[in-house]
Structures are given as C-alpha cells and as structure tokens.
Amino acid sequence: RDMATGVGQILAATPLRSGTYLMGKFLSNFLVLVAMAAVVGVMALAMQLLRGEVLAIDPAGLWLPLLLLPIPLMAVVAGAALFFETVPGLRGGFGILLWAFGSFVLYVASQVLLRVAPSAAFDPFGLVAVSRAMRADVLAQHPAATDPVIIVGLVTRAEQPARFRWDAGLGIDVGLVGQRSSLLLMAVVLALLPALWFSRFDPAARRPGRNVDQINEGVRRLRAFVHPSRRSASPPAAVVVAHPHT
C-alpha cells in the first residue's frame, strides 16, 4: 500500500531504518486486531450485565483469558501478514492460497492433537488450556460424560446438549504464560526477519546489478574477516558477474 500511494518513496528519502519501519507496520496491524478483541471484551461485559446471571464483575476473570488466548495469536497473524507482504512470491494470489491452506491445516492439527495428545505443548488456539480447565467441572456435574473436550465448529448430535457451570475458570500458570509468550516472540521474529532483505522502497536497491554488488562486497568482507593479515595487501578478487545491459 505504501508503494502504491507513494509513501514508500518519501520513506526511502528519510534515515528511517528498515527494522523501525517494519516494527511500526507490525504494531499498526497488531493494534487493528487488538481493537477487534477489545470490542469482544466490552460486549462480554455487556452480555453479563444484560443477562443478569452474575452481577458481580471480576475484571481479571473476564478479560485475562482474552488477553492470554487470542491476543498472542493475533500478534502472530500481524507478523505473518507483514512477512508475506515483504516476500515477492507471497505478496499476491499464491500467498493468499498458502495462508488459507496453512491456517486450515493448523486449525485441524489443533483439533486432532486435542483428541490424541491433550497434554501436548502445541496449542496455538488455546483449545487445550480451555478444555483442560473445563474438564473437572464437566465431570463433576455430569459423571456419565466420557472424554469431555472442547470442539470449535459445526457439531451435530442426536442427543440434547446439557449445560454445566464453569466454576474453576481458566487455570493460569507459568506454563500457560510461557507458551503464549512464545507466540509473541514468534510474531516479533516474523515481523523483523524481512529487515535482512527489505529495501525500504529504495529505487537503487532494484537497479540491475545491485545484487551482484552486494555479493562482491559480502565476499570482500568475509575474506577480510577470515584473513585479517591480508587487509593491507592487494584487494582480493571479487566475484565477477557481468551486469545486464540496460
């Protein structure tokens, strides 16, 4: 978008670093998603008051699960979106297809692991943590229930569904906080990794032979590092690659 609107050319003329620009774009994407989650949090409070089931408000119990479960995953989405935008092959339709397919596979894998390995550390959607927290209350109120797990999606059952009261709440411990924090770290890595190749809309970075010059410079620095005694000698031979004719 910055390239299409001409903002990129303005940024290229400033001393703004690529990492700073990428972090700013990441935070803007992330805050848009956080705003959506904030609306859900406000509506959860409104529904509690309107339904009148429990008039006592517990801010930590109401909003802490929202902060721990969807927010880190939204950070990963914001970082991955920025990563896709900086890779030419992933910027168009192929990237959209890859993103849709990868998201579907990740969702299915989470549901499968919830069944076959409920204690697995892989829990990007937080389904394992929520299912584990609900399990004790479900079994206490419905002893006949077998292998209760949470399922997200369209579910059709012949029997009438039964209700239960979730008294225990989400069990927040060091393991859960560490697991969700790892998603935040992954998001930051995805956002800053493109700084290794992102040209910050610099037209000189796209001219013919620019990559060849970078290779030659990299070879020169590598040889100077490996053989420091030769720095004062004649310069080492560079990689000779013919520049394309313009």
CSV table of C-alpha atoms in Angstrom, one decimal, residues 77-235:
chain,number,residue,atom,x,y,z
A,77,VAL,CA,-1.2,-13.1,12.4
A,78,ALA,CA,0.1,-9.5,12.2
A,79,GLY,CA,3.7,-10.6,11.9
A,80,ALA,CA,2.9,-13.3,9.3
A,81,ALA,CA,0.9,-10.8,7.2
A,82,LEU,CA,3.9,-8.4,7.2
A,83,PHE,CA,6.3,-11.2,6.3
A,84,PHE,CA,4.1,-12.2,3.4
A,85,GLU,CA,4.0,-8.6,2.1
A,86,THR,CA,7.8,-8.4,2.0
A,87,VAL,CA,8.3,-11.6,0.1
A,88,PRO,CA,7.5,-11.0,-3.6
A,89,GLY,CA,6.4,-14.6,-4.2
A,90,LEU,CA,3.9,-14.5,-1.3
A,91,ARG,CA,2.6,-11.0,-1.9
A,92,GLY,CA,-0.1,-12.0,-4.4
A,93,GLY,CA,-2.6,-14.7,-5.0
A,94,PHE,CA,-0.3,-17.6,-4.2
A,95,GLY,CA,0.4,-16.1,-0.8
A,96,ILE,CA,-3.4,-15.9,-0.1
A,97,LEU,CA,-3.9,-19.5,-1.1
A,98,LEU,CA,-0.9,-20.6,1.0
A,99,TRP,CA,-2.2,-18.6,4.0
A,100,ALA,CA,-5.7,-20.1,3.7
A,101,PHE,CA,-4.4,-23.6,3.4
A,102,GLY,CA,-1.9,-23.2,6.2
A,103,SER,CA,-4.5,-21.8,8.6
A,104,PHE,CA,-6.8,-24.7,7.8
A,105,VAL,CA,-4.1,-27.2,8.4
A,106,LEU,CA,-3.1,-25.5,11.7
A,107,TYR,CA,-6.7,-25.5,12.9
A,108,VAL,CA,-7.3,-29.2,12.0
A,109,ALA,CA,-4.0,-30.1,13.7
A,110,SER,CA,-5.0,-28.4,16.9
A,111,GLN,CA,-8.3,-30.2,17.0
A,112,VAL,CA,-6.6,-33.6,16.3
A,113,LEU,CA,-4.0,-33.0,19.0
A,114,LEU,CA,-6.7,-32.1,21.4
A,115,ARG,CA,-8.1,-35.6,21.0
A,116,VAL,CA,-4.9,-37.7,20.6
A,117,ALA,CA,-2.5,-35.7,22.7
A,118,PRO,CA,-4.3,-33.4,25.1
A,119,SER,CA,-1.1,-32.7,27.1
A,120,ALA,CA,0.8,-31.5,24.0
A,121,ALA,CA,2.6,-28.2,24.2
A,122,PHE,CA,1.4,-27.2,20.7
A,123,ASP,CA,-1.7,-25.2,21.4
A,124,PRO,CA,-1.8,-22.0,19.2
A,125,PHE,CA,-5.5,-21.5,19.6
A,126,GLY,CA,-5.6,-22.2,23.4
A,127,LEU,CA,-8.1,-25.1,23.0
A,128,VAL,CA,-6.0,-27.4,25.1
A,129,ALA,CA,-5.8,-24.9,28.0
A,130,VAL,CA,-9.6,-24.2,27.9
A,131,SER,CA,-10.6,-27.8,27.5
A,132,ARG,CA,-8.4,-28.9,30.4
A,133,ALA,CA,-9.8,-26.1,32.6
A,134,MET,CA,-13.4,-27.1,31.9
A,135,ARG,CA,-12.9,-30.9,32.2
A,136,ALA,CA,-13.1,-31.1,36.0
A,137,ASP,CA,-16.3,-29.1,36.2
A,138,VAL,CA,-17.9,-31.2,33.4
A,139,LEU,CA,-17.1,-34.5,35.1
A,140,ALA,CA,-18.2,-33.3,38.5
A,141,GLN,CA,-21.6,-32.1,37.2
A,142,HIS,CA,-22.1,-34.9,34.6
A,143,PRO,CA,-20.3,-38.1,35.8
A,144,ALA,CA,-21.6,-40.0,32.9
A,145,ALA,CA,-19.7,-37.9,30.4
A,146,THR,CA,-16.9,-39.7,28.7
A,147,ASP,CA,-13.7,-37.9,27.5
A,148,PRO,CA,-15.1,-34.3,27.5
A,149,VAL,CA,-13.2,-31.9,25.2
A,150,ILE,CA,-14.0,-28.6,23.6
A,151,ILE,CA,-14.8,-28.6,19.9
A,152,VAL,CA,-14.9,-25.4,17.8
A,153,GLY,CA,-17.0,-25.6,14.6
A,154,LEU,CA,-20.3,-27.2,13.4
A,155,VAL,CA,-21.3,-30.1,15.6
A,156,THR,CA,-24.5,-32.2,15.1
A,157,ARG,CA,-25.5,-34.6,17.9
A,158,ALA,CA,-28.7,-36.7,18.2
A,159,GLU,CA,-29.0,-36.2,22.0
A,160,GLN,CA,-30.0,-32.9,23.6
A,161,PRO,CA,-27.0,-30.9,24.8
A,162,ALA,CA,-26.6,-30.4,28.6
A,163,ARG,CA,-25.4,-27.3,30.3
A,164,PHE,CA,-22.7,-27.1,33.0
A,165,ARG,CA,-21.4,-24.4,35.3
A,166,TRP,CA,-17.8,-23.5,34.8
A,167,ASP,CA,-16.6,-22.6,38.3
A,168,ALA,CA,-12.9,-23.3,38.1
A,169,GLY,CA,-12.2,-20.8,35.4
A,170,LEU,CA,-9.1,-20.8,33.3
A,171,GLY,CA,-6.1,-22.2,35.1
A,172,ILE,CA,-3.3,-19.7,34.6
A,173,ASP,CA,0.1,-20.9,35.5
A,174,VAL,CA,3.7,-20.3,34.4
A,175,GLY,CA,3.5,-22.9,31.7
A,176,LEU,CA,0.5,-21.2,30.0
A,177,VAL,CA,2.0,-17.8,30.3
A,178,GLY,CA,5.3,-19.0,28.8
A,179,GLN,CA,3.5,-20.8,26.0
A,180,ARG,CA,1.5,-17.7,25.0
A,181,SER,CA,4.6,-15.5,25.4
A,182,SER,CA,6.4,-17.7,22.9
A,183,LEU,CA,3.8,-16.8,20.3
A,184,LEU,CA,4.5,-13.1,20.9
A,185,LEU,CA,8.2,-13.8,20.4
A,186,MET,CA,7.4,-15.7,17.1
A,187,ALA,CA,5.4,-12.7,16.0
A,188,VAL,CA,8.3,-10.3,16.5
A,189,VAL,CA,10.7,-12.6,14.7
A,190,LEU,CA,8.3,-12.8,11.7
A,191,ALA,CA,8.0,-9.0,11.6
A,192,LEU,CA,11.7,-8.2,11.9
A,193,LEU,CA,13.1,-11.0,9.8
A,194,PRO,CA,12.3,-9.2,6.5
A,195,ALA,CA,14.8,-6.5,7.6
A,196,LEU,CA,17.5,-8.8,6.1
A,197,TRP,CA,16.2,-8.2,2.6
A,198,PHE,CA,13.7,-5.4,2.7
A,199,SER,CA,15.0,-2.4,0.6
A,200,ARG,CA,12.7,0.2,2.2
A,201,PHE,CA,11.4,1.3,-1.2
A,202,ASP,CA,14.9,2.4,-2.2
A,203,PRO,CA,14.9,2.5,-6.1
A,204,ALA,CA,18.7,1.9,-6.1
A,205,ALA,CA,18.1,-1.4,-4.5
A,206,ARG,CA,16.1,-2.5,-7.5
A,207,ARG,CA,18.5,-1.4,-10.2
A,208,PRO,CA,20.2,-4.1,-12.4
A,209,GLY,CA,23.4,-5.5,-10.9
A,210,ARG,CA,22.6,-4.4,-7.3
A,211,ASN,CA,22.6,-7.9,-6.1
A,212,VAL,CA,26.0,-8.6,-7.8
A,213,ASP,CA,27.5,-5.6,-6.0
A,214,GLN,CA,26.2,-6.8,-2.6
A,215,ILE,CA,27.6,-10.3,-3.3
A,216,ASN,CA,31.0,-8.8,-4.2
A,217,GLU,CA,31.0,-6.6,-1.1
A,218,GLY,CA,30.0,-9.6,1.1
A,219,VAL,CA,32.8,-11.7,-0.3
A,220,ARG,CA,35.3,-8.9,0.3
A,221,ARG,CA,34.3,-8.5,4.0
A,222,LEU,CA,34.2,-12.3,4.6
A,223,ARG,CA,37.8,-12.7,3.2
A,224,ALA,CA,39.0,-9.8,5.3
A,225,PHE,CA,37.5,-11.4,8.4
A,226,VAL,CA,38.9,-14.8,7.7
A,227,HIS,CA,42.4,-13.5,6.7
A,228,PRO,CA,42.9,-10.2,8.7
A,229,SER,CA,46.7,-10.2,7.9
A,230,ARG,CA,45.9,-9.6,4.2
A,231,ARG,CA,43.9,-6.4,4.7
A,232,SER,CA,46.8,-4.2,3.8
A,233,ALA,CA,47.7,-6.4,0.8
A,234,SER,CA,46.2,-6.1,-2.6
A,235,PRO,CA,42.4,-6.4,-2.6
